[in-house]
Amino acid sequence: MLRYLYADELHQYPKLAKSMFLDRADQFKTRLGWDVHVNEDGEERDQYDELNPLYVIWEEPDGSHGGSMRFLPTTGPVMINDVFGHLTGGSPICSPMIWEVTRFCLSRRASSRVAGAIMLSGGEVMEGFGLTHIAGVFDERMIRIYRLIGSSPEILGSEGEGRDRVSVGLWPFSPADCARVAERAGVPRELSRLWFNRAFGKVNRRRFARAG
């Protein structure tokens, strides 16, 4: 199942949180060889984890992490503007209607439906909070994965060659994309909406809107 958790709520699910940061280290440092910091506990964390982001996390039956991604409003500090601003055409992406998603991570043990379920959560967030787009930074291998999942971004700019190529892109909200992703992932939209609605009551919705 999917859980929607802010950083300050992760302590309620210690096994889920710990395994997420360990899997991020495994994916980004060990498997992909990115220049990321891994702490003495073997966890990959960065400065954006300190900004109380929203995490969407697939929880396995044993309570461990299966996959995840991280949301932050583009009205505050985000990787797209701070690190990759030169790929957005010279203008920062800054709008309460656009959120950044980063650290798309899959456990080595994740089933094939996990990636699609996590991508589908992007549509739930956009629809649930009235966003027009989500923005992301991704490497070349992810373009094929997004295509297979059923939701490809509009690429704003890229740099590098081959497997080191990095791009910035935008996903508009699209009911058709949501339906396609849900079908390919084998996750009914009704179930995806249920996971979202379980996480967000009126109080959390106001909190999320204030963060943007």
Short mmCIF file of C-alpha atoms in Angstrom, two decimals:
data_model
loop_
_atom_site.label_atom_id
_atom_site.label_comp_id
_atom_site.label_asym_id
_atom_site.label_seq_id
_atom_site.Cartn_x
_atom_site.Cartn_y
_atom_site.Cartn_z
CA MET A 1 0.00 0.00 0.00
CA LEU A 2 0.98 3.66 -0.38
CA ARG A 3 1.52 6.00 2.54
CA TYR A 4 1.67 9.79 2.28
CA LEU A 5 3.90 11.08 5.09
CA TYR A 6 5.54 14.39 5.88
CA ALA A 7 9.11 14.25 7.17
CA ASP A 8 7.97 15.09 10.68
CA GLU A 9 5.66 12.06 10.61
CA LEU A 10 8.29 9.51 9.60
CA HIS A 11 9.08 8.70 13.25
CA GLN A 12 5.69 7.01 13.44
CA TYR A 13 6.95 4.39 10.95
CA PRO A 14 10.61 3.82 11.89
CA LYS A 15 11.14 0.65 9.85
CA LEU A 16 9.57 2.22 6.77
CA ALA A 17 11.62 5.41 7.09
CA LYS A 18 14.93 3.68 7.85
CA SER A 19 14.60 1.28 4.93
CA MET A 20 13.67 4.15 2.58
CA PHE A 21 16.88 6.06 3.29
CA LEU A 22 18.92 2.83 3.09
CA ASP A 23 17.35 1.98 -0.27
CA ARG A 24 18.08 5.50 -1.50
CA ALA A 25 21.75 4.96 -0.66
CA ASP A 26 21.68 1.61 -2.43
CA GLN A 27 20.08 3.01 -5.57
CA PHE A 28 21.72 6.38 -5.95
CA LYS A 29 25.20 5.70 -4.53
CA THR A 30 25.81 1.97 -5.01
CA ARG A 31 23.92 1.18 -8.19
CA LEU A 32 23.98 4.50 -10.05
CA GLY A 33 27.22 5.94 -8.69
CA TRP A 34 25.80 9.40 -8.05
CA ASP A 35 27.79 11.90 -6.02
CA VAL A 36 25.47 11.82 -3.01
CA HIS A 37 26.19 11.79 0.70
CA VAL A 38 25.65 8.60 2.66
CA ASN A 39 25.79 9.04 6.44
CA GLU A 40 27.40 6.77 9.03
CA ASP A 41 24.14 4.82 9.31
CA GLY A 42 24.23 4.01 5.59
CA GLU A 43 21.39 6.39 4.74
CA GLU A 44 21.23 8.77 1.79
CA ARG A 45 19.83 12.11 2.89
CA ASP A 46 20.23 15.65 1.56
CA GLN A 47 19.34 19.21 2.58
CA TYR A 48 15.87 18.95 1.04
CA ASP A 49 14.94 16.21 3.49
CA GLU A 50 15.31 18.89 6.20
CA LEU A 51 12.49 21.01 4.70
CA ASN A 52 9.66 18.75 5.87
CA PRO A 53 8.81 17.41 2.41
CA LEU A 54 5.93 15.08 1.65
CA TYR A 55 7.02 11.50 0.92
CA VAL A 56 4.94 8.99 -0.97
CA ILE A 57 6.13 5.55 0.14
CA TRP A 58 5.12 2.06 -0.89
CA GLU A 59 4.95 -0.04 2.27
CA GLU A 60 5.60 -3.76 1.89
CA PRO A 61 3.61 -6.26 3.98
CA ASP A 62 6.50 -6.49 6.49
CA GLY A 63 6.50 -2.71 6.98
CA SER A 64 9.62 -2.05 4.90
CA HIS A 65 10.14 0.33 1.98
CA GLY A 66 9.32 -0.83 -1.55
CA GLY A 67 9.62 2.49 -3.36
CA SER A 68 9.14 6.20 -2.84
CA MET A 69 9.43 9.77 -4.06
CA ARG A 70 9.56 13.20 -2.45
CA PHE A 71 7.46 16.34 -3.01
CA LEU A 72 8.36 19.96 -2.28
CA PRO A 73 6.64 23.19 -3.36
CA THR A 74 8.54 25.19 -5.97
CA THR A 75 7.79 28.37 -4.01
CA GLY A 76 10.61 27.35 -1.66
CA PRO A 77 14.08 25.85 -2.12
CA VAL A 78 14.02 23.01 -4.65
CA MET A 79 16.67 21.08 -6.53
CA ILE A 80 15.36 22.15 -9.94
CA ASN A 81 16.07 25.82 -9.25
CA ASP A 82 19.03 25.51 -6.88
CA VAL A 83 21.08 22.99 -8.87
CA PHE A 84 19.55 22.67 -12.34
CA GLY A 85 18.20 26.16 -12.94
CA HIS A 86 20.30 26.47 -16.09
CA LEU A 87 18.15 23.74 -17.67
CA THR A 88 14.81 25.53 -17.26
CA GLY A 89 15.34 28.14 -19.96
CA GLY A 90 16.67 30.84 -17.66
CA SER A 91 13.51 31.27 -15.59
CA PRO A 92 13.06 29.51 -12.25
CA ILE A 93 10.06 27.26 -11.79
CA CYS A 94 8.20 28.98 -8.98
CA SER A 95 4.45 28.57 -8.62
CA PRO A 96 2.04 27.39 -5.91
CA MET A 97 0.49 25.28 -8.66
CA ILE A 98 3.70 23.36 -9.41
CA TRP A 99 5.45 20.96 -7.04
CA GLU A 100 8.84 19.33 -7.47
CA VAL A 101 9.22 15.56 -7.20
CA THR A 102 12.64 14.01 -6.62
CA ARG A 103 14.34 10.89 -5.25
CA PHE A 104 12.19 8.41 -7.17
CA CYS A 105 13.56 5.22 -5.63
CA LEU A 106 12.73 1.54 -5.93
CA SER A 107 13.89 -1.20 -3.61
CA ARG A 108 15.69 -4.13 -5.19
CA ARG A 109 12.80 -6.24 -3.87
CA ALA A 110 10.00 -4.13 -5.35
CA SER A 111 7.44 -5.78 -7.60
CA SER A 112 6.65 -4.41 -11.05
CA ARG A 113 3.48 -2.62 -9.86
CA VAL A 114 5.29 -0.45 -7.31
CA ALA A 115 6.75 2.03 -9.81
CA GLY A 116 3.37 2.56 -11.43
CA ALA A 117 1.60 2.99 -8.10
CA ILE A 118 4.11 5.64 -7.06
CA MET A 119 3.78 7.49 -10.37
CA LEU A 120 0.00 7.34 -10.00
CA SER A 121 0.34 9.10 -6.66
CA GLY A 122 1.63 12.14 -8.55
CA GLY A 123 -1.74 12.36 -10.27
CA GLU A 124 -3.53 11.98 -6.94
CA VAL A 125 -1.50 14.83 -5.44
CA MET A 126 -2.16 17.09 -8.44
CA GLU A 127 -5.87 16.33 -8.49
CA GLY A 128 -6.30 16.40 -4.73
CA PHE A 129 -4.62 19.76 -4.23
CA GLY A 130 -5.48 21.48 -7.50
CA LEU A 131 -1.96 21.53 -8.92
CA THR A 132 -1.43 22.00 -12.64
CA HIS A 133 1.98 20.30 -12.92
CA ILE A 134 4.70 18.45 -11.12
CA ALA A 135 8.31 19.05 -12.09
CA GLY A 136 11.23 16.69 -11.83
CA VAL A 137 14.92 16.06 -12.46
CA PHE A 138 15.73 12.65 -13.91
CA ASP A 139 18.46 10.73 -15.67
CA GLU A 140 18.30 9.09 -19.09
CA ARG A 141 17.25 5.65 -17.87
CA MET A 142 14.09 7.09 -16.30
CA ILE A 143 12.73 8.35 -19.64
CA ARG A 144 12.18 4.78 -20.79
CA ILE A 145 10.71 3.82 -17.41
CA TYR A 146 8.26 6.73 -17.51
CA ARG A 147 7.22 5.71 -21.02
CA LEU A 148 6.60 2.12 -19.93
CA ILE A 149 4.64 3.29 -16.89
CA GLY A 150 2.48 5.44 -19.16
CA SER A 151 3.33 9.02 -18.20
CA SER A 152 6.12 10.88 -19.98
CA PRO A 153 7.16 14.44 -19.07
CA GLU A 154 7.66 17.46 -21.30
CA ILE A 155 11.45 17.89 -21.25
CA LEU A 156 12.50 21.51 -20.65
CA GLY A 157 16.26 21.03 -20.90
CA SER A 158 19.04 18.45 -20.70
CA GLU A 159 22.77 18.17 -20.25
CA GLY A 160 25.33 15.38 -20.48
CA GLU A 161 25.59 12.35 -22.73
CA GLY A 162 24.52 8.72 -22.57
CA ARG A 163 23.67 7.31 -19.14
CA ASP A 164 24.97 10.53 -17.54
CA ARG A 165 22.41 12.70 -19.33
CA VAL A 166 20.20 14.63 -16.89
CA SER A 167 16.95 16.38 -17.78
CA VAL A 168 14.36 18.66 -16.20
CA GLY A 169 10.75 18.04 -17.14
CA LEU A 170 7.13 18.87 -16.37
CA TRP A 171 4.16 16.54 -16.04
CA PRO A 172 0.77 18.26 -16.54
CA PHE A 173 -2.24 16.88 -14.74
CA SER A 174 -3.95 14.49 -17.15
CA PRO A 175 -6.88 12.19 -16.27
CA ALA A 176 -5.98 10.13 -19.34
CA ASP A 177 -2.43 9.63 -18.06
CA CYS A 178 -3.77 8.64 -14.63
CA ALA A 179 -6.06 6.04 -16.18
CA ARG A 180 -3.25 4.66 -18.34
CA VAL A 181 -0.78 4.44 -15.44
CA ALA A 182 -3.40 2.79 -13.23
CA GLU A 183 -4.18 0.19 -15.90
CA ARG A 184 -0.53 -0.66 -16.56
CA ALA A 185 0.29 -0.82 -12.86
CA GLY A 186 -2.72 -2.98 -12.07
CA VAL A 187 -3.81 -0.50 -9.39
CA PRO A 188 -7.46 0.61 -9.65
CA ARG A 189 -7.96 4.37 -9.43
CA GLU A 190 -10.46 3.77 -6.63
CA LEU A 191 -7.76 2.11 -4.53
CA SER A 192 -5.22 4.82 -5.35
CA ARG A 193 -7.73 7.50 -4.30
CA LEU A 194 -8.48 5.58 -1.12
CA TRP A 195 -4.80 5.62 -0.09
CA PHE A 196 -4.69 9.37 -0.75
CA ASN A 197 -7.94 10.11 1.06
CA ARG A 198 -6.89 8.09 4.10
CA ALA A 199 -3.85 10.35 4.44
CA PHE A 200 -5.43 13.78 3.95
CA GLY A 201 -8.28 15.19 5.97
CA LYS A 202 -9.19 18.89 6.10
CA VAL A 203 -6.38 19.77 8.52
CA ASN A 204 -3.67 18.17 6.40
CA ARG A 205 -5.06 19.72 3.23
CA ARG A 206 -4.77 23.20 4.76
CA ARG A 207 -1.26 22.41 5.96
CA PHE A 208 -0.21 21.21 2.53
CA ALA A 209 -1.67 24.32 0.89
CA ARG A 210 0.18 26.61 3.33
CA ALA A 211 3.45 24.88 2.47
CA GLY A 212 2.96 25.91 -1.16
#
